[in-house]
Amino acid sequence: MQIISKDFKTENAGGGLAQLIIMVVVIGWSFNLAAQDSKYFTVNGRNINVDSLNQEIVKMMDDIGIPGLTFAVIDNNRIVFNEVYGYKNLSKKKKVNNNTIFEACSLSKSFLVFVAHQLVDQGKLDLDRPLYQYLKNKRLEYDPRYKLITARMVLSHCSGIENWGYHNNSNILEILSNPGEKYVYSGEGYNYLAKVIETILNQSFEEYINERIINPMKLRRTYLKYKPKSLNPFHKGSPVNYALGYSSFNDELNKWKNRNPVPSSAINLIAKDYAKLIVSIFNGKYLSIRRTEEILDPVIIANENDSSEFRGVGFALHYCDNDTLISQGGSNSGFKARLLYSATSNCGFVFFTNNERGWAVCSKLNQLTTNFSCSLFDNYGYYWSYYPSLTIDLLKTYRESGSYSMFHEIKMLIKEGRMNINTLNELGDEFSRKDEKISIKLLEKNKALYPQSPSAYWLLGKIYMKIGDYNLALKNLEKAKELNFKERDVEKEIESCKDELHKRHSICSRYIRIIEDKLSVIQAEDYCTMHGIQVENTLDNGGQQNVGWIDMGDWMDYKVNIPSSGTYTLEYRVASISGNGQIQFKIEDNILTTTNIPNTQGWQNWTTVSTTTSLTAGNQIIRLYASGAPFNINWFRLCLSPNNVE
Ligand code: CA
């Protein structure tokens, strides 16, 4: 058994001896060692057996397919349980340990929330004074409404600022609704407020978070930015013990290695550190009672169809049967996390996972520990299921026995009348990121089973758009609209489908002429048909748009008129952050030449790579096929080599 640590004593000062003894037992418990006696902790008035809790969690992780988890439970504003499970790295079979850091995702925001409220207590920040009076924001200045935006609006996600600036034009931030009027989740809003606080304190975000949170609360494993391991062995702050993120099918995803702090979403930490922060918001040691009361004041309704969820200054507020819960969810690529905490009974829990389906554990973790009674545990999103569910069972079957077994199980469930309305929607959505053919098959099954349910049509519309079949996309989206699909902006997708069909129709109606003695540029975005790619604005010279989001197996087809047979110089304008990109230049099924794409160290750092190919005169359909990915392409050009006319 581990000796109680110094910071643990401080943290629990004032607790009774009996509680301390229980906590010593809990903290000394290690999942890898066989426990001889059953151990317990208390949360929300319930006695929790640690052995059975751990068994249930391990089983749940196996059923959902979650590699790693870090989990902390708070009771009476003390951390009463803190444990880690599973793997941080599946391919190397490396286990999560007490020091393994996970991406906090949007739970990073709680650090800024704490500082903002502390500054209100200190009279340095007024929640209702327009932020521009502290610090102007060039990306918002084009819109006069920006002068209405306050810290209260930013903290409760109703400033109207879009979530991420790079969605459209990265030089400006769109204001999607009038400040203060509507719930619009916004990471950019938080990043702006973090800058405002830098101005108020004349300190960097890193400095003030260290001074006000990390040092006084003794957060031992919280990192604001990713630093590569230093060559200097005495250099502190190199988080090498981090969890990798995984897709729903446990494909390894690229780790976000942010070199600069991103206050809204890029902190890496352990669950215990985050739990300490939450305790410090509510234990009366750091913030006044007025602050904690204000955190519970609803500012804006989160969902107009559900009067039980609001947003307050820093957290979501859920009105449950006998309680008000605050929450913060987090979602980065490969990581999902969530906090739930009752400000009435001062208990709650927080978990961090390294899997896209991580949120599915939330309901069961509540049932096993705090046991809050609340409708928020019924489902999440518009068809996502918490553990246990049929979707989770079917995904497990797929992981263990493949798609044939999964479809057999689906057939049996349908036959027995046990298939829920959203199971195949949820499953179809998962497979849209793995295997479009399976996804389409699942969703078509749901259409046949529940023809009046709009979600399947919507999801099919999105998948057909992704694979470039805009006719089928339009058909499905229009059906979703007819069935009154409300969860997403169906009208907008229908419009973009129509625009795309119109644009491609004009491109496909002619062959692009190559001029014999000149380099002829063909813009990558001027494809006739495609699979899997997306077009985005480019920062390259004169290109307007480039093709991006290219995965292996994606392609674009171009109708090109070749003036004469011979050897042509072929150049590609490309950018990539990986050295895995590769283009095959194909006509029909023939690969004419294969070109490797170099790592240009940035999605918008462009370079030109050159090769040659021999072409036959006449109208040709050229396919650029991604035999390796990812990479971006802005244009390619062809020129007949002067001495090589056949
Ligand atoms: Ca272009």
XYZ file of C-alpha atoms in Angstrom, residues 22-567:
546
model
C -11.006 5.085 3.234
C -9.161 7.436 0.929
C -5.791 5.979 1.800
C -7.190 2.604 0.882
C -8.598 3.903 -2.373
C -5.490 5.727 -3.467
C -3.340 2.744 -2.680
C -5.448 0.441 -4.773
C -3.908 -0.639 -8.007
C -5.851 -2.430 -10.657
C -2.924 -4.597 -11.601
C -2.540 -6.073 -8.128
C -5.039 -8.579 -6.857
C -6.861 -6.947 -3.978
C -7.295 -9.175 -0.956
C -10.105 -7.322 0.765
C -12.954 -5.516 -0.829
C -12.481 -1.773 -0.730
C -15.096 0.914 -0.755
C -15.596 4.612 -1.265
C -18.641 6.776 -0.743
C -20.196 9.045 -3.319
C -23.576 10.786 -3.221
C -24.465 8.751 -0.138
C -23.710 5.380 -1.734
C -21.068 2.875 -0.774
C -19.180 1.764 -3.875
C -17.257 -1.490 -3.966
C -14.056 -0.730 -5.845
C -13.477 -4.271 -7.152
C -16.878 -4.600 -8.738
C -16.713 -1.036 -10.079
C -13.419 -1.811 -11.800
C -14.732 -5.067 -13.214
C -17.778 -3.314 -14.671
C -15.647 -0.555 -16.207
C -13.197 -3.009 -17.790
C -16.088 -5.030 -19.255
C -17.736 -1.891 -20.595
C -14.497 -0.718 -22.248
C -14.102 -4.117 -23.882
C -17.722 -4.113 -25.110
C -17.499 -0.603 -26.591
C -13.922 -1.047 -27.807
C -12.356 1.801 -25.830
C -8.572 1.443 -25.446
C -7.884 3.724 -22.462
C -9.705 5.622 -19.729
C -8.797 7.871 -16.815
C -11.556 8.442 -14.286
C -11.961 10.478 -11.090
C -14.880 10.739 -8.669
C -15.597 13.709 -6.393
C -17.657 13.547 -3.186
C -18.093 16.414 -0.723
C -15.560 18.316 -2.818
C -12.875 15.703 -2.290
C -11.424 13.298 -4.809
C -12.569 9.948 -3.400
C -11.618 7.744 -6.322
C -9.104 8.021 -9.124
C -8.142 5.171 -11.428
C -6.744 4.444 -14.881
C -7.606 1.598 -17.244
C -6.500 0.011 -20.475
C -4.078 1.093 -23.156
C -2.520 4.367 -24.204
C -0.934 2.777 -27.286
C -2.606 -0.261 -28.854
C 0.006 -1.175 -31.455
C 2.796 -1.164 -28.856
C 0.520 -2.649 -26.168
C 1.480 0.124 -23.739
C -0.820 0.501 -20.757
C -2.184 3.709 -19.307
C -0.561 4.499 -15.955
C -1.269 7.138 -13.292
C 0.834 9.689 -15.171
C -0.532 9.119 -18.676
C -1.993 12.345 -20.048
C -5.108 12.510 -22.219
C -6.382 15.343 -24.401
C -8.751 17.409 -22.268
C -10.506 18.581 -25.466
C -13.129 21.199 -24.532
C -12.652 20.488 -20.834
C -9.601 22.720 -21.369
C -12.112 25.592 -21.277
C -12.669 25.113 -17.531
C -9.182 26.522 -16.862
C -10.149 29.801 -18.492
C -13.545 29.707 -16.738
C -11.783 29.551 -13.370
C -9.475 32.489 -14.154
C -12.329 34.595 -15.556
C -14.359 34.154 -12.358
C -11.318 34.819 -10.186
C -10.780 38.097 -12.063
C -14.423 39.045 -11.519
C -13.856 38.507 -7.768
C -10.765 40.701 -7.991
C -12.630 43.449 -9.851
C -10.422 43.074 -12.913
C -13.007 41.663 -15.309
C -16.612 42.756 -15.792
C -18.666 39.946 -17.321
C -20.961 42.477 -19.013
C -18.457 44.953 -20.404
C -17.930 44.517 -24.161
C -14.705 42.629 -24.787
C -13.479 45.031 -27.490
C -13.087 47.667 -24.762
C -10.367 45.454 -23.280
C -8.896 44.231 -26.547
C -9.896 44.703 -30.165
C -10.272 41.667 -32.413
C -9.293 42.197 -36.048
C -11.101 39.079 -37.248
C -14.427 40.391 -35.910
C -14.130 44.112 -36.672
C -15.867 43.851 -40.058
C -19.173 43.207 -38.239
C -20.467 46.053 -35.996
C -22.309 43.514 -33.798
C -18.941 42.442 -32.425
C -19.015 45.477 -30.118
C -21.909 43.839 -28.239
C -19.966 40.699 -27.290
C -19.198 40.267 -23.576
C -17.347 37.715 -21.437
C -20.691 36.432 -20.119
C -21.795 35.656 -23.691
C -18.511 33.964 -24.565
C -18.512 31.849 -21.387
C -22.110 30.724 -22.000
C -21.627 30.201 -25.769
C -24.117 32.793 -26.972
C -21.759 35.387 -28.477
C -22.738 34.092 -31.918
C -19.071 33.618 -32.920
C -18.569 30.461 -35.001
C -16.848 27.508 -33.317
C -13.739 27.421 -35.498
C -12.458 30.179 -37.775
C -10.957 27.931 -40.384
C -14.323 26.503 -41.430
C -14.796 29.221 -44.009
C -12.513 32.211 -44.360
C -9.752 31.967 -41.746
C -9.088 35.723 -41.843
C -12.440 36.527 -40.284
C -14.700 35.025 -37.655
C -18.318 34.758 -38.689
C -20.971 35.943 -36.259
C -23.722 33.389 -36.822
C -26.441 35.033 -34.715
C -26.915 38.277 -32.808
C -24.735 38.336 -29.676
C -26.674 37.128 -26.639
C -29.601 35.693 -28.590
C -28.782 32.069 -29.332
C -26.651 29.178 -28.184
C -23.760 28.797 -30.652
C -20.931 26.661 -29.261
C -17.702 28.572 -29.825
C -14.096 27.650 -29.190
C -12.994 30.864 -30.944
C -14.959 32.868 -28.371
C -12.935 31.270 -25.573
C -9.665 31.869 -27.410
C -10.615 35.550 -27.759
C -11.419 35.798 -24.036
C -8.059 34.169 -23.222
C -6.358 36.982 -25.171
C -8.462 39.600 -23.377
C -7.259 38.185 -20.056
C -3.657 38.269 -21.312
C -4.161 42.011 -21.852
C -5.794 42.548 -18.449
C -3.022 40.696 -16.605
C -0.179 41.602 -18.935
C 0.807 37.926 -18.863
C 0.658 35.111 -21.398
C -2.056 32.448 -21.076
C 0.658 30.028 -20.041
C 1.920 32.353 -17.311
C -1.447 33.092 -15.773
C -2.662 29.474 -15.876
C 0.562 28.378 -14.165
C 0.399 31.117 -11.571
C -3.312 30.867 -10.776
C -4.073 27.161 -11.253
C -1.254 24.727 -11.951
C 1.075 25.880 -9.149
C -1.358 26.662 -6.294
C -3.534 23.586 -6.951
C -0.452 21.409 -7.448
C -1.524 19.999 -10.783
C 1.372 17.656 -11.482
C 0.400 16.393 -14.909
C -1.208 19.265 -16.819
C 0.389 20.520 -20.035
C -0.732 23.525 -22.029
C 1.227 22.614 -25.126
C 2.947 19.663 -26.622
C 6.700 19.862 -26.437
C 8.884 17.338 -28.184
C 11.161 15.508 -25.786
C 14.077 17.771 -25.037
C 17.670 16.690 -25.598
C 18.454 18.287 -22.255
C 17.592 15.650 -19.606
C 16.942 18.371 -17.015
C 14.458 20.173 -19.191
C 11.075 20.031 -17.526
C 7.720 19.849 -19.212
C 8.122 17.219 -21.879
C 5.014 15.070 -21.910
C 6.239 11.811 -23.384
C 3.716 9.693 -21.457
C 0.638 10.537 -23.512
C -2.282 8.497 -24.824
C -2.775 8.166 -28.582
C -6.256 8.790 -29.999
C -8.282 6.133 -31.817
C -11.265 6.003 -34.160
C -14.438 4.052 -33.345
C -12.772 1.092 -35.051
C -9.543 1.644 -33.127
C -7.574 2.942 -36.076
C -4.797 5.142 -34.696
C -5.364 8.851 -35.397
C -2.758 11.598 -35.675
C -1.972 13.081 -32.270
C -2.542 16.839 -32.035
C 0.927 18.097 -31.088
C 0.172 21.763 -30.522
C 3.330 23.850 -30.191
C 1.367 26.789 -28.796
C -1.376 26.779 -26.170
C -4.951 26.685 -27.488
C -7.083 27.695 -24.473
C -10.349 26.288 -25.864
C -9.220 22.745 -26.524
C -5.568 21.725 -26.366
C -4.659 21.007 -22.730
C -3.337 17.505 -21.938
C -3.792 16.189 -18.409
C -4.797 13.409 -16.015
C -8.328 13.094 -14.595
C -7.154 13.791 -11.051
C -5.785 17.218 -12.037
C -9.036 18.203 -13.705
C -11.024 16.994 -10.690
C -8.833 19.209 -8.461
C -9.705 22.209 -10.656
C -13.447 21.506 -10.349
C -13.162 21.063 -6.576
C -11.313 24.395 -6.431
C -14.120 26.163 -8.273
C -16.699 25.007 -5.737
C -14.913 24.512 -2.395
C -14.929 28.178 -1.412
C -11.132 28.374 -1.132
C -10.414 30.253 -4.334
C -13.668 31.810 -5.507
C -16.390 33.708 -3.635
C -19.808 32.175 -3.050
C -21.243 34.757 -5.433
C -19.106 33.266 -8.246
C -20.307 29.730 -7.653
C -23.899 30.984 -7.535
C -23.433 32.810 -10.821
C -22.027 29.690 -12.489
C -25.433 28.117 -11.794
C -27.398 31.023 -13.330
C -28.856 30.031 -16.700
C -27.926 32.464 -19.485
C -29.274 30.801 -22.616
C -31.314 27.723 -23.477
C -29.162 25.083 -25.168
C -31.903 23.347 -27.116
C -35.209 25.052 -27.833
C -37.027 21.711 -27.700
C -35.646 20.762 -24.291
C -36.223 23.025 -21.309
C -33.916 20.942 -19.095
C -30.618 22.117 -20.611
C -29.173 25.615 -20.388
C -25.786 27.250 -20.666
C -24.401 29.262 -17.792
C -21.167 31.247 -17.410
C -18.675 28.418 -17.948
C -20.671 25.186 -18.012
C -23.789 23.508 -19.363
C -26.615 23.324 -16.793
C -28.949 20.354 -16.619
C -32.135 20.508 -14.600
C -32.752 16.983 -13.384
C -35.338 15.384 -11.104
C -33.953 16.694 -7.804
C -30.747 18.327 -8.798
C -28.911 20.794 -11.021
C -25.898 19.300 -12.733
C -23.162 21.220 -14.446
C -21.361 19.567 -17.318
C -18.697 20.072 -19.916
C -18.223 17.677 -22.808
C -15.051 17.386 -24.824
C -14.416 16.088 -28.326
C -11.090 16.123 -30.158
C -10.120 13.738 -32.916
C -9.660 10.369 -31.158
C -10.517 11.701 -27.698
C -13.787 12.138 -25.829
C -14.225 13.423 -22.287
C -16.906 14.644 -19.921
C -17.448 16.268 -16.559
C -20.677 15.934 -14.567
C -20.951 17.596 -11.201
C -23.787 18.428 -8.836
C -23.290 21.841 -7.284
C -26.069 20.996 -4.809
C -24.479 17.873 -3.362
C -20.862 18.719 -4.354
C -20.226 15.388 -6.003
C -19.577 14.255 -9.529
C -17.146 12.576 -11.866
C -14.922 13.241 -14.829
C -13.533 10.859 -17.429
C -11.144 11.118 -20.374
C -10.943 8.448 -23.090
C -8.815 7.943 -26.193
C -11.573 6.729 -28.507
C -14.187 8.385 -30.712
C -16.979 6.458 -28.952
C -15.757 7.487 -25.496
C -18.909 9.392 -24.557
C -20.848 6.122 -24.536
C -19.446 5.307 -21.057
C -21.094 8.319 -19.424
C -24.455 6.847 -18.461
C -23.004 3.656 -17.012
C -20.319 5.523 -15.030
C -23.102 7.588 -13.490
C -25.112 4.476 -12.687
C -22.051 2.862 -11.074
C -21.085 5.881 -8.959
C -23.033 9.140 -8.480
C -26.359 7.693 -9.659
C -27.842 11.079 -10.595
C -31.377 10.752 -11.877
C -31.506 12.798 -15.049
C -32.937 12.606 -18.568
C -29.534 13.591 -19.972
C -28.421 9.975 -19.502
C -31.121 8.662 -21.865
C -29.235 9.426 -25.081
C -26.949 11.987 -26.641
C -26.969 13.818 -29.922
C -29.907 12.770 -32.043
C -29.313 9.062 -32.333
C -26.195 8.253 -30.302
C -26.632 5.553 -27.691
C -25.030 5.173 -24.317
C -23.717 1.818 -23.150
C -25.272 -0.734 -23.236
C -26.950 -0.626 -26.662
C -27.622 -2.706 -29.765
C -25.265 -0.493 -31.776
C -22.446 -1.226 -29.355
C -23.223 -4.986 -29.538
C -23.215 -4.906 -33.348
C -19.957 -2.972 -33.531
C -18.412 -5.542 -31.215
C -19.588 -8.343 -33.501
C -18.015 -6.506 -36.445
C -14.706 -6.050 -34.591
C -14.559 -9.681 -33.529
C -16.138 -11.536 -36.471
C -16.453 -9.171 -39.442
C -19.266 -7.690 -41.501
C -20.889 -10.989 -42.517
C -21.609 -11.847 -38.865
C -22.781 -8.312 -38.166
C -25.293 -8.382 -41.028
C -26.469 -11.816 -39.917
C -27.131 -10.460 -36.424
C -28.979 -7.481 -37.930
C -31.135 -9.842 -39.962
C -32.063 -11.789 -36.822
C -32.851 -8.613 -34.865
C -35.129 -7.365 -37.654
C -36.812 -10.767 -37.884
C -37.480 -10.760 -34.156
C -38.801 -7.195 -34.318
C -36.072 -5.982 -31.976
C -34.376 -3.398 -34.194
C -34.678 0.133 -32.802
C -35.396 3.088 -35.043
C -31.937 4.617 -34.614
C -29.621 1.613 -34.249
C -28.852 1.349 -37.965
C -28.600 5.129 -38.295
C -25.964 5.253 -35.596
C -24.162 2.265 -37.066
C -24.419 3.687 -40.610
C -22.942 6.964 -39.421
C -20.021 5.148 -37.767
C -19.291 3.182 -40.950
C -19.447 6.343 -43.093
C -15.954 7.050 -41.734
C -14.741 3.483 -42.286
C -16.430 1.830 -45.259
C -18.996 3.721 -47.339
C -20.411 0.574 -48.937
C -21.298 -0.944 -45.549
C -22.649 2.396 -44.410
C -24.972 2.704 -47.427
C -26.155 -0.884 -46.969
C -27.009 -0.266 -43.287
C -28.858 2.973 -43.978
C -30.809 1.529 -46.907
C -31.917 -1.243 -44.529
C -33.143 1.362 -42.070
C -35.023 3.195 -44.844
C -36.827 -0.053 -45.663
C -37.550 -0.716 -41.986
C -38.551 2.820 -40.937
C -39.447 4.672 -44.156
C -40.820 7.643 -42.212
C -37.645 8.258 -40.200
C -35.753 11.188 -41.751
C -32.308 10.517 -40.209
C -31.412 7.685 -42.603
C -32.186 9.892 -45.627
C -30.101 12.704 -44.189
C -27.153 10.413 -43.484
C -27.373 8.832 -46.948
C -27.452 12.300 -48.475
C -24.230 13.198 -46.659
C -22.475 9.972 -47.670
C -23.459 10.324 -51.328
C -22.136 13.893 -51.247
C -18.885 12.611 -49.803
C -18.418 10.038 -52.537
C -19.394 12.531 -55.241
C -22.797 11.124 -56.239
C -24.729 14.368 -56.018
C -27.828 13.059 -57.801
C -28.470 10.408 -55.166
C -27.431 12.846 -52.443
C -30.033 15.361 -53.575
C -32.764 12.728 -53.764
C -32.141 11.592 -50.173
C -31.753 15.073 -48.726
C -35.013 16.207 -50.320
C -36.747 13.211 -48.739
C -35.245 14.112 -45.328
C -36.611 17.630 -45.754
C -40.036 16.310 -46.740
C -40.046 14.214 -43.542
C -39.264 17.357 -41.546
C -35.674 16.583 -40.537
C -34.727 19.246 -38.007
C -31.428 18.291 -36.429
C -29.171 19.805 -39.068
C -29.536 22.394 -41.812
C -30.956 20.211 -44.576
C -31.874 23.221 -46.731
C -28.252 24.364 -46.856
C -27.036 20.911 -47.951
C -29.727 20.730 -50.646
C -28.565 24.089 -51.993
C -24.912 23.046 -52.038
C -25.909 19.814 -53.832
C -27.738 21.784 -56.502
C -24.816 24.213 -56.902
C -22.412 21.326 -57.225
C -24.560 19.523 -59.826
C -24.807 22.721 -61.836
C -21.065 23.394 -61.653
C -20.058 19.834 -62.519
C -22.560 19.765 -65.361
C -20.831 22.708 -67.032
C -17.343 21.246 -66.390
C -18.302 17.774 -67.633
C -19.953 19.057 -70.797
C -16.605 19.787 -72.450
C -13.047 18.504 -72.738
C -10.297 20.757 -71.360
C -7.961 21.549 -74.280
C -4.236 21.063 -73.814
C -2.249 23.540 -75.911
C 0.627 21.787 -77.602
C 3.633 24.028 -77.003
C 2.597 25.619 -73.715
C 2.182 24.412 -70.164
C -1.581 23.924 -69.812
C -2.843 24.198 -66.258
C -5.795 22.130 -65.132
C -7.164 23.246 -61.781
C -7.570 20.300 -59.412
C -11.033 21.554 -58.453
C -12.184 21.368 -62.097
C -12.815 17.646 -61.910
C -15.849 16.158 -63.607
C -16.463 13.425 -61.015
C -14.692 12.405 -57.836
C -14.650 10.067 -54.879
C -14.091 11.117 -51.281
C -12.413 14.501 -51.664
C -13.401 18.048 -50.708
C -12.590 21.442 -52.179
C -11.254 24.281 -50.008
C -9.852 27.788 -50.449
C -6.143 27.785 -51.141
C -3.380 30.109 -49.948
C -1.245 29.205 -52.988
C -0.634 31.843 -55.665
C -3.518 32.333 -58.074
C -5.154 28.994 -57.387
C -8.419 30.100 -55.702
C -9.251 26.573 -54.534
C -7.464 23.301 -53.972
C -8.599 19.731 -53.485
C -8.071 18.429 -49.967
C -9.300 15.777 -47.502
C -7.787 13.140 -49.770
C -7.708 9.629 -48.333
C -6.058 6.624 -49.905
C -8.292 5.320 -52.704
C -9.900 8.702 -53.424
C -9.795 10.038 -56.980
C -10.785 12.838 -59.369
C -11.609 12.460 -63.095
C -10.830 15.150 -65.697
C -12.017 15.312 -69.294
C -9.000 16.417 -71.283
C -8.299 16.808 -74.994
C -4.756 15.736 -75.918
C -3.641 17.508 -79.128
C -0.974 15.055 -80.272
C 0.569 11.776 -79.188
C 3.948 11.905 -77.488
C 5.805 12.291 -74.221
